[in-house]
Short mmCIF file of C-alpha atoms in Angstrom, two decimals:
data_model
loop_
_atom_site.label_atom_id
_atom_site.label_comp_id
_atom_site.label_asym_id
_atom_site.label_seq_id
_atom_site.Cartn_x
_atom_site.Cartn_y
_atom_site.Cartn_z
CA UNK B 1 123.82 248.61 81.28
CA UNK B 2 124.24 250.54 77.99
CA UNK B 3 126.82 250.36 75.53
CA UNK B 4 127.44 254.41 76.03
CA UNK B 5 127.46 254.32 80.31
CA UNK B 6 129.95 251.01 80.04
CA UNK B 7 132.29 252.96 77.63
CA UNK B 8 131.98 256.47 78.97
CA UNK B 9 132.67 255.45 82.93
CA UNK B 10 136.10 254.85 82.38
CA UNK B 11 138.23 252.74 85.22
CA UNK B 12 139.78 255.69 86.43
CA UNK B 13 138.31 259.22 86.14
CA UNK B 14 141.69 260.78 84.98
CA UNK B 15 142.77 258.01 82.24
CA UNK B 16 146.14 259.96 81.49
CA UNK B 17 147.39 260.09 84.50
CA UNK B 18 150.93 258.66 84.25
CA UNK B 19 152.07 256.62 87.11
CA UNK B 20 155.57 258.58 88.09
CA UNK B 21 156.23 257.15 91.01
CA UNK B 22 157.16 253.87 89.05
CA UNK B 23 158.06 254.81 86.19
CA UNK B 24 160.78 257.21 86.45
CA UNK B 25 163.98 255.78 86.95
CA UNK B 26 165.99 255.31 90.38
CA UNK B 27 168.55 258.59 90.91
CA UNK B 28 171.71 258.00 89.73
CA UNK B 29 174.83 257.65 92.79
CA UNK B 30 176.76 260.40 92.98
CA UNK B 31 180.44 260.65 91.47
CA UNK B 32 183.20 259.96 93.59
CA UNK B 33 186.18 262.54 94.52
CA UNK B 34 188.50 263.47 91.83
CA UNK B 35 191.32 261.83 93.37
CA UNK B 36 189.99 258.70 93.78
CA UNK B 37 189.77 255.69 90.97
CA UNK B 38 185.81 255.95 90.27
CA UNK B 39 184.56 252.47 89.35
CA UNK B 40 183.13 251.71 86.21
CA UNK B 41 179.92 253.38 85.91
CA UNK B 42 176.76 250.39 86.17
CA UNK B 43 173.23 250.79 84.78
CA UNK B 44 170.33 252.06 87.08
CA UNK B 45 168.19 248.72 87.68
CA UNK B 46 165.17 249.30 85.46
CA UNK B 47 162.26 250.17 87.69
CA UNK B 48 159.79 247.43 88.60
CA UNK B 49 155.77 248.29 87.70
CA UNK B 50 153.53 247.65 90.72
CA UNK B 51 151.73 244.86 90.50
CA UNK B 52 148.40 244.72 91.83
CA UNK B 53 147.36 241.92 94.64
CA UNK B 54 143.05 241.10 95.11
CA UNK B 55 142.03 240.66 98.44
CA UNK B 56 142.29 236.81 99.28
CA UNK B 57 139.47 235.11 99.70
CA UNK B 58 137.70 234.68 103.33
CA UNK B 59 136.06 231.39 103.34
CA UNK B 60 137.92 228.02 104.91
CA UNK B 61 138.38 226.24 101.83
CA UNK B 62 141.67 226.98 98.93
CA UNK B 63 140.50 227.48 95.69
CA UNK B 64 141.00 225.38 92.26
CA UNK B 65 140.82 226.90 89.16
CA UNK B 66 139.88 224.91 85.40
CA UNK B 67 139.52 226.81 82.26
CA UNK B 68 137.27 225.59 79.21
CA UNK B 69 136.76 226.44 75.46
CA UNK B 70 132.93 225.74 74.79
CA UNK B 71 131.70 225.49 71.25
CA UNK B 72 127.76 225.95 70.72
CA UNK B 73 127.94 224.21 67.07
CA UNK B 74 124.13 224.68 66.83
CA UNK B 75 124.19 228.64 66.79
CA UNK B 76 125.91 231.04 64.59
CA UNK B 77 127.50 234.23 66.43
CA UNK B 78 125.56 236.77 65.97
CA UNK B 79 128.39 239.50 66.01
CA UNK B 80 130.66 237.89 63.50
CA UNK B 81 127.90 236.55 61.42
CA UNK B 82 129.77 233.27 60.93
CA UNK B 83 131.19 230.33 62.54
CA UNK B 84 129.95 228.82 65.96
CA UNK B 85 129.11 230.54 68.83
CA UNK B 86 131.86 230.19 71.57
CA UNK B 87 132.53 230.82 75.13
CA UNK B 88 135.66 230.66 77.25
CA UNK B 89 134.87 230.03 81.12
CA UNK B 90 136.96 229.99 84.13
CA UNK B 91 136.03 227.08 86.53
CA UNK B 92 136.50 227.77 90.21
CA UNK B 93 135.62 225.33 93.15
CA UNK B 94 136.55 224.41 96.64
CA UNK B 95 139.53 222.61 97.00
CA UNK B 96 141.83 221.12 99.87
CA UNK B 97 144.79 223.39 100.97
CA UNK B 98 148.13 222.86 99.99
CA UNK B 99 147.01 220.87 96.64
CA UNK B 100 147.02 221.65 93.03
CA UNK B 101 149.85 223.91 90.54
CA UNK B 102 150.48 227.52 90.18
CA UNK B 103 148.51 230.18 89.94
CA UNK B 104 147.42 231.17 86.27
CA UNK B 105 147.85 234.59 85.21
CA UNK B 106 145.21 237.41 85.61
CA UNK B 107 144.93 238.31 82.16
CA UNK B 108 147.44 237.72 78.62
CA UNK B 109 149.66 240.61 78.19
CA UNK B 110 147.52 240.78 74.66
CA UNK B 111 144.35 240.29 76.91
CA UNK B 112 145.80 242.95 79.18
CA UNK B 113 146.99 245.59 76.37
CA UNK B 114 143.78 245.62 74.61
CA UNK B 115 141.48 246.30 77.85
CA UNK B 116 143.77 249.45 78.36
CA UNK B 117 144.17 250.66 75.45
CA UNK B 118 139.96 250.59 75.20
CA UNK B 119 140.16 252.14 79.29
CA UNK B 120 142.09 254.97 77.67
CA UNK B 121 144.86 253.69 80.47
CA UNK B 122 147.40 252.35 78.14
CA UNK B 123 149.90 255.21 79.15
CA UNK B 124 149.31 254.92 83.05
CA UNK B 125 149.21 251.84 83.52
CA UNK B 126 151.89 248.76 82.21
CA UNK B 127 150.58 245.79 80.54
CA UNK B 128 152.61 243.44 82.78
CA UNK B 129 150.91 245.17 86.11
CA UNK B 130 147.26 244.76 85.07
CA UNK B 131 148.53 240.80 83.53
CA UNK B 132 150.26 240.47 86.60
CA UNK B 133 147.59 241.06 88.82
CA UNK B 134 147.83 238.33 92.14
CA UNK B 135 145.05 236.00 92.43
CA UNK B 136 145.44 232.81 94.60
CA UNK B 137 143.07 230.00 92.90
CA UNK B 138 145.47 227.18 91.78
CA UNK B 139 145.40 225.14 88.79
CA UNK B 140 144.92 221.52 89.48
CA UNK B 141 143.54 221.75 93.08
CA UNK B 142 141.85 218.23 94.49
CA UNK B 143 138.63 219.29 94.91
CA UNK B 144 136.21 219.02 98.16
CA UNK B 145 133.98 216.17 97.77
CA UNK B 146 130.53 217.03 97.37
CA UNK B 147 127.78 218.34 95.51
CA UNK B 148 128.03 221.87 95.83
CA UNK B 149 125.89 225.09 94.53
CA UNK B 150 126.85 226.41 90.75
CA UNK B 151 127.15 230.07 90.34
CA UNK B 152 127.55 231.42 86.87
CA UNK B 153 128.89 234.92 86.57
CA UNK B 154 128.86 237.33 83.75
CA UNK B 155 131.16 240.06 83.13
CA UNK B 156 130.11 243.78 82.04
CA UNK B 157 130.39 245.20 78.22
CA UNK B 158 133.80 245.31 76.79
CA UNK B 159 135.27 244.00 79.97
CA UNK B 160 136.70 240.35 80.46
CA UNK B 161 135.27 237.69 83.14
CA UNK B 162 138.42 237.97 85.13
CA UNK B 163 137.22 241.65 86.39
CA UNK B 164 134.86 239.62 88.53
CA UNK B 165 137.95 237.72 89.92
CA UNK B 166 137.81 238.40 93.63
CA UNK B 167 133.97 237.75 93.73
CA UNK B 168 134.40 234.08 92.18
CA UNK B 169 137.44 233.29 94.58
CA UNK B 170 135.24 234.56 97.49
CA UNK B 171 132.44 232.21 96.74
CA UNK B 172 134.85 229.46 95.48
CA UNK B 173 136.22 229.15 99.28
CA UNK B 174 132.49 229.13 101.02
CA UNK B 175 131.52 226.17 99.30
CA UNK B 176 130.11 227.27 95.73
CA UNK B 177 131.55 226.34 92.45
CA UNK B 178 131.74 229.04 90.43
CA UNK B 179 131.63 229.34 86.15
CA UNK B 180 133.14 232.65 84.84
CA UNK B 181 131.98 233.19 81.21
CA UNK B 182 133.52 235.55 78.20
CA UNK B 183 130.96 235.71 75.74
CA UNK B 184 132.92 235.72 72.61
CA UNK B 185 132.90 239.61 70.76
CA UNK B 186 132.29 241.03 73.93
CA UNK B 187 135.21 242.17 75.46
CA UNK B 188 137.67 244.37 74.41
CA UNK B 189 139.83 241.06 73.94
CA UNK B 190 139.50 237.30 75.18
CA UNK B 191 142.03 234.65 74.80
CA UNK B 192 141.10 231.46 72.66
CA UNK B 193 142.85 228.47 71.69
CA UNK B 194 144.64 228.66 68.61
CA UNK B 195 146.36 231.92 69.71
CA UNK B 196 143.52 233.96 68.48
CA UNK B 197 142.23 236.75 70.21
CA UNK B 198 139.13 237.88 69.89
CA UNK B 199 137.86 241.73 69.60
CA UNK B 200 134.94 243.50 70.65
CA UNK B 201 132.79 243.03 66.67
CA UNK B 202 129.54 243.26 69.07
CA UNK B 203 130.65 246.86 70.21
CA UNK B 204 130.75 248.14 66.14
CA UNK B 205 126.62 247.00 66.46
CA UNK B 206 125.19 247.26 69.95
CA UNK B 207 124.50 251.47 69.71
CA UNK B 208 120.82 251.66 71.21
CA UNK B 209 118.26 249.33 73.65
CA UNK B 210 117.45 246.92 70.75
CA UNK B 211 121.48 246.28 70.91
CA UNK B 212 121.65 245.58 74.34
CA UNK B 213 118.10 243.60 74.39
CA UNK B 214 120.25 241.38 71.70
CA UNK B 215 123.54 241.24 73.78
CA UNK B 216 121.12 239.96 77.12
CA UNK B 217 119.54 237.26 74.69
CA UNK B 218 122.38 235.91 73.13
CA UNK B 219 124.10 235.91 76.91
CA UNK B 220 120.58 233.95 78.07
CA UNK B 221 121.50 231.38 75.40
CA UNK B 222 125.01 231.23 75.97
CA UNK B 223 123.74 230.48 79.87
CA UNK B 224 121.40 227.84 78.94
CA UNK B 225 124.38 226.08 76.56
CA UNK B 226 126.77 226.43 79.47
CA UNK B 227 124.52 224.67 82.33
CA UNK B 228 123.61 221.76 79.47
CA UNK B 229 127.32 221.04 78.97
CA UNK B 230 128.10 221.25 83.06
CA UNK B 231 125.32 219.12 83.65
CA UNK B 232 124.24 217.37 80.72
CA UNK B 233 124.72 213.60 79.89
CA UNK B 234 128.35 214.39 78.23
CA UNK B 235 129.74 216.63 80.95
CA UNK B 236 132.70 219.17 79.24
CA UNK B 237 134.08 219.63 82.76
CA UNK B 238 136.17 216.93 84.78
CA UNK B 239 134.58 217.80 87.94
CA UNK B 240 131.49 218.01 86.95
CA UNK B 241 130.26 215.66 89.63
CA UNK B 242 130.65 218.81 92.37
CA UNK B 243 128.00 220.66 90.94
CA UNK B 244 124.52 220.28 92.67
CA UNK B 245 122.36 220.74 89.55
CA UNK B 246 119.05 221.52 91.70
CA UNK B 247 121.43 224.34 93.29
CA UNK B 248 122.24 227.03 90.32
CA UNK B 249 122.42 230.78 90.25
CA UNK B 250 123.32 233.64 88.24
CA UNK B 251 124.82 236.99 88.87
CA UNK B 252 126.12 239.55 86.71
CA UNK B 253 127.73 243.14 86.26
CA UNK B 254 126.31 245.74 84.29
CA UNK B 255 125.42 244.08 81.04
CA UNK B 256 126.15 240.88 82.34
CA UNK B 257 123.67 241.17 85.13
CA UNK B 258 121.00 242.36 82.47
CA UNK B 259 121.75 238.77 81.20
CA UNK B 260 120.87 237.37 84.85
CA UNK B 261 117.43 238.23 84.34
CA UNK B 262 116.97 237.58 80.92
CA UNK B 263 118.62 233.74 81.64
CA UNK B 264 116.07 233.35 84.46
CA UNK B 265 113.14 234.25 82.47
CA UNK B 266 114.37 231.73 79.50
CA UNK B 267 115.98 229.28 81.97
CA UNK B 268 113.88 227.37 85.23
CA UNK B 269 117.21 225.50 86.17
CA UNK B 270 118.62 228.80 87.21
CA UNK B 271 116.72 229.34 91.15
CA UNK B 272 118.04 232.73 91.82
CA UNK B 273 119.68 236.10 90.17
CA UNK B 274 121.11 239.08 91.05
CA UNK B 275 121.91 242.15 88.85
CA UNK B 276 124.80 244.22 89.72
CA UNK B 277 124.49 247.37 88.29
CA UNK B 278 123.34 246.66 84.90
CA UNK B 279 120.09 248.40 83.17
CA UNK B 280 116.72 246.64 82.13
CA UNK B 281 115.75 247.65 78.82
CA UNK B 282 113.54 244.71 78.40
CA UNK B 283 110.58 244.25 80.38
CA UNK B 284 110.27 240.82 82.54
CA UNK B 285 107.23 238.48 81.37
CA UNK B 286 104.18 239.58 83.13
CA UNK B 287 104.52 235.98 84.84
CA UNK B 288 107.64 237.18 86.43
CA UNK B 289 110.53 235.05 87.58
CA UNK B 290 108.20 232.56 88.59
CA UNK B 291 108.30 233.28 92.47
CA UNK B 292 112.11 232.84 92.11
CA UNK B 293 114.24 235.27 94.16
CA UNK B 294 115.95 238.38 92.33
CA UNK B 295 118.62 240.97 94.32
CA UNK B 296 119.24 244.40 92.36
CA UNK B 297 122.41 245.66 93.54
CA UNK B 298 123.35 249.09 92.63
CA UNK B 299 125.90 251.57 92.76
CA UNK B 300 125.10 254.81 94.33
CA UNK B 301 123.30 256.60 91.76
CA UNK B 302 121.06 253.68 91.13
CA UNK B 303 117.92 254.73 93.54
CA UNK B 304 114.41 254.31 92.80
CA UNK B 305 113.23 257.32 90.58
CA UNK B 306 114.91 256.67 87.09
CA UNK B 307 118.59 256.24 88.40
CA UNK B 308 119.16 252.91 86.41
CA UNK B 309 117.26 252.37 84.01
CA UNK B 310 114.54 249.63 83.89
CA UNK B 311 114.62 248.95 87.47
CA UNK B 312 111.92 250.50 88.34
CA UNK B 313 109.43 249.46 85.53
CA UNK B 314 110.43 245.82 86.53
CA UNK B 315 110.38 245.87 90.38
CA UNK B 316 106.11 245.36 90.33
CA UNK B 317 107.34 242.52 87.97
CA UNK B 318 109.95 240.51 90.04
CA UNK B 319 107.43 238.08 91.74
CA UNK B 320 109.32 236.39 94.46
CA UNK B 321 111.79 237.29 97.53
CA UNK B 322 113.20 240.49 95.87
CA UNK B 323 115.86 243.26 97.65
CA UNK B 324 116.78 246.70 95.90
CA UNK B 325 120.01 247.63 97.86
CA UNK B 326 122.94 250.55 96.62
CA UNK B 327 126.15 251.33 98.06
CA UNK B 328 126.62 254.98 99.39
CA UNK B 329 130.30 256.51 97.44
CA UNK B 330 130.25 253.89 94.80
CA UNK B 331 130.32 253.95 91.07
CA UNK B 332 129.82 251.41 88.27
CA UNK B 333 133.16 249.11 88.62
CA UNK B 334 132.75 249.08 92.37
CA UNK B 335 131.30 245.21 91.88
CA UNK B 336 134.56 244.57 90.04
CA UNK B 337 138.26 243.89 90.75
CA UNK B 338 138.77 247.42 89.69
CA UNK B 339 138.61 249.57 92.32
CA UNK B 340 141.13 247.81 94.32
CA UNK B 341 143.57 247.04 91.85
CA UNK B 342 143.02 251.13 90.53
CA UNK B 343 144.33 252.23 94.72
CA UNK B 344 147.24 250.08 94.87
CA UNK B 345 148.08 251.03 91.09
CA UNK B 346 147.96 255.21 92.11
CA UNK B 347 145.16 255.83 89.60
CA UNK B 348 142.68 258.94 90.95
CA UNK B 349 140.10 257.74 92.88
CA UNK B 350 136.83 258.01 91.17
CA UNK B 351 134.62 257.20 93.87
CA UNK B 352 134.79 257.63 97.58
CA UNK B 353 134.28 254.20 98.35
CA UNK B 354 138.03 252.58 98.69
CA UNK B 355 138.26 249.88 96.58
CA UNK B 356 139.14 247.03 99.40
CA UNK B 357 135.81 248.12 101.16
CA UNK B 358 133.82 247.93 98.01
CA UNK B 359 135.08 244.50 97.25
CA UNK B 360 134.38 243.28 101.15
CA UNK B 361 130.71 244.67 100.34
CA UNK B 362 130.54 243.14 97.08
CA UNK B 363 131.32 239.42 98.56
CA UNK B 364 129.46 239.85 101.94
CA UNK B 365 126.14 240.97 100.19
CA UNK B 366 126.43 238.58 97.31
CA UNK B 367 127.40 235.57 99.53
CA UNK B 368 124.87 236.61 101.78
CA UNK B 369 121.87 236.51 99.24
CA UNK B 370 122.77 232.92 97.77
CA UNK B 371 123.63 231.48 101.28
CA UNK B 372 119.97 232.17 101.98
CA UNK B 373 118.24 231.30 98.36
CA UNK B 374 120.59 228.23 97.82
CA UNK B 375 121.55 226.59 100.94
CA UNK B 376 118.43 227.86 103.40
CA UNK B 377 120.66 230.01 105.87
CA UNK B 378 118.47 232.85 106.75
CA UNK B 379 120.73 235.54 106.56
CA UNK B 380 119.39 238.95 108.78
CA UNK B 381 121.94 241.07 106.59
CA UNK B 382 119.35 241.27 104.10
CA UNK B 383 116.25 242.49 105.90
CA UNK B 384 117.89 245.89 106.69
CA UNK B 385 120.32 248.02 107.25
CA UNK B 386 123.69 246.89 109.57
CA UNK B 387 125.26 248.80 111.76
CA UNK B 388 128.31 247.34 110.27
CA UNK B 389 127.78 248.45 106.96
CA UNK B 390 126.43 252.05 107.03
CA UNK B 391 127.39 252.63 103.37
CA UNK B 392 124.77 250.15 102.32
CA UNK B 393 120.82 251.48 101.68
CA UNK B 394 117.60 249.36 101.14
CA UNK B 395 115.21 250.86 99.33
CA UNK B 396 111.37 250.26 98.72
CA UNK B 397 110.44 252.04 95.71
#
């Protein structure tokens, strides 16, 4: 996904849209009779902002939630130029009901601020509705004994891992444990310890293919780093001893699942991939994935014939079980928390799809593919079109 698509296909198509209905303030009561002693007039209640709630997740287990600071001391960021490479991950896994703390907040206010000012949606939209945002994984859960498959999920350009938010509690409560990852300089603004927050430097560089080829390299490293300190002799994660490390995938949106393929072709430990929407401006080794199984899952413009670019050079190339499947009325965010969040906050619609059905798609295909290429449940929704699910089209280019 390029630099110019992720910053031009804004989360909502009108960005200045103000959101009336909650921000003007209640009507005032009306005066009392002349002859009567009128009480002392009282201050309208300042009007509450919407807050947005994410479809809960389907499967039978609650959700637990961790959050680690990585440092890669042997790299130097590429987008500051200085200083170690760092990550910041959210940790979800299956955990027993009824268990654990509260649940953390979406996004910081500053976290929050930052992505709408760069949306163009920092006068529709309050900071404390998009930070506010209702999850339901809970800090602290007890986890379900077991080893269980890893997932790794990277976000899109600009945008923070918690976009993909209902997708990791989804596959959090079916069994998976899931790792979240903000690639520091990526977003338009990730939390770190120390109270910094960190800025988008990579979007001041990444202008052409060459860009992007860098930002899917440096994401394939981050990948590899990540899995060696989840599984690795000096574990950074307390419950490390879930995670099945013959079991691990990777998906990604736009940019981020440009970085799923680039992380399989550098990475054997990762078994399966799927790109959500994201370009290919690199070419897969002529070797392939090495028979390992890849899903390309598009929005609605990404058909065979040039619609998303790279995926057609690098179909011949993807060597093992392989699906290319789009979503009739959708649009770039529709693999995202967006489009859900965007309906219950009154933004325009920019896509026909409704954002709770775009989500349920998102999950149910997703799930579907790594129930099949991690656990061995053959799962017919991939071998063709459901009756179920007419928005959804296989193609064979």
């Amino acid at each position: 996904m390029s630099r110019s698509r992720s910053r031009t296909a804004p989360l909502a198509s009108v960005a200045s849209v103000a959101l009336l209905a909650l921000l003007l303030p209640l009507p005032l009561a009306v005066a009392a009779p002349a002859a009567a002693a009128a009480p002392a007039p009282q201050a309208a209640p300042a009007p509450q902002a919407a807050v947005p709630q994410l479809p809960p997740p389907t499967g039978r287990f609650a959700v637990g939630q961790d959050t680690l600071h990585l440092v890669d001391r042997s790299r130097t960021d590429p987008w500051a130029g200085t200083g170690p490479r760092e990550l910041m991950v959210t940790m979800r896994y299956p955990a027993h009901r009824d268990t654990g703390g509260p649940v953390r907040p979406y996004l910081t206010d500053e976290e929050a601020r930052l992505l709408l000012v760069d949306r163009g949606l920092d006068q529709a939209v309050p900071v404390e509705s998009l930070a506010g945002t209702k999850a339901f994984a809970r800090t602290g859960a007890r986890p379900v004994a077991g080893r269980h498959p890893l997932v790794v999920l990277s976000p899109g350009f600009t945008v923070p891992r918690a976009t993909l938010t209902a997708l990791a509690e989804e596959l959090a409560s079916r069994g998976y444990v899931v790792a979240a990852v903000d690639h520091a300089y990526e977003s338009a603004g990730t939390a770190f310890p120390g109270g910094r927050v960190l800025t988008c430097l990579a979007c001041e560089k990444v202008t052409d293919d060459e860009g992007r080829r860098l930002v899917a390299r440096t994401r394939a490293r981050d990948v590899s780093f990540l899995l060696d300190r989840l599984t690795g002799r000096h574990p950074a994660w307390r419950h490390t001893g879930l995670i099945d490390p013959g079991r691990i995938a990777m998906a990604g949106h736009s940019i981020g699942g440009t970085s799923a393929a680039a992380a399989m072709a550098a990475d054997p430990r990762i078994r399966a991939g799927i790109n959500m929407d994201g370009g290919m401006p690199t070419l897969l080794p002529d070797g392939g994935l090495g028979g390992r199984p890849f899903l390309l899952l598009g929005s609605q413009d990404a058909r065979p014939g040039g619609g998303m670019s790279g995926w057609d050079a690098n179909w011949s190339r993807l060597d093992g079980w392989k699906r290319w499947i789009t979503f009739d009325g959708s649009n770039h965010f529709s693999f995202t928390d967006w489009p859900t969040m965007s309906d219950q906050l009154g933004l325009p619609a920019d896509s026909p799809l409704p954002g709770a059905r775009s989500v349920d798609l998102t999950r149910r295909y997703v799930a579907a593919f790594f129930d099949q290429h991690l656990r061995g449940i053959p799962q017919p929704l991939l071998d063709g079109p459901a009756a179920d699910a007419p928005e959804v089209r296989f193609h064979t280019p």
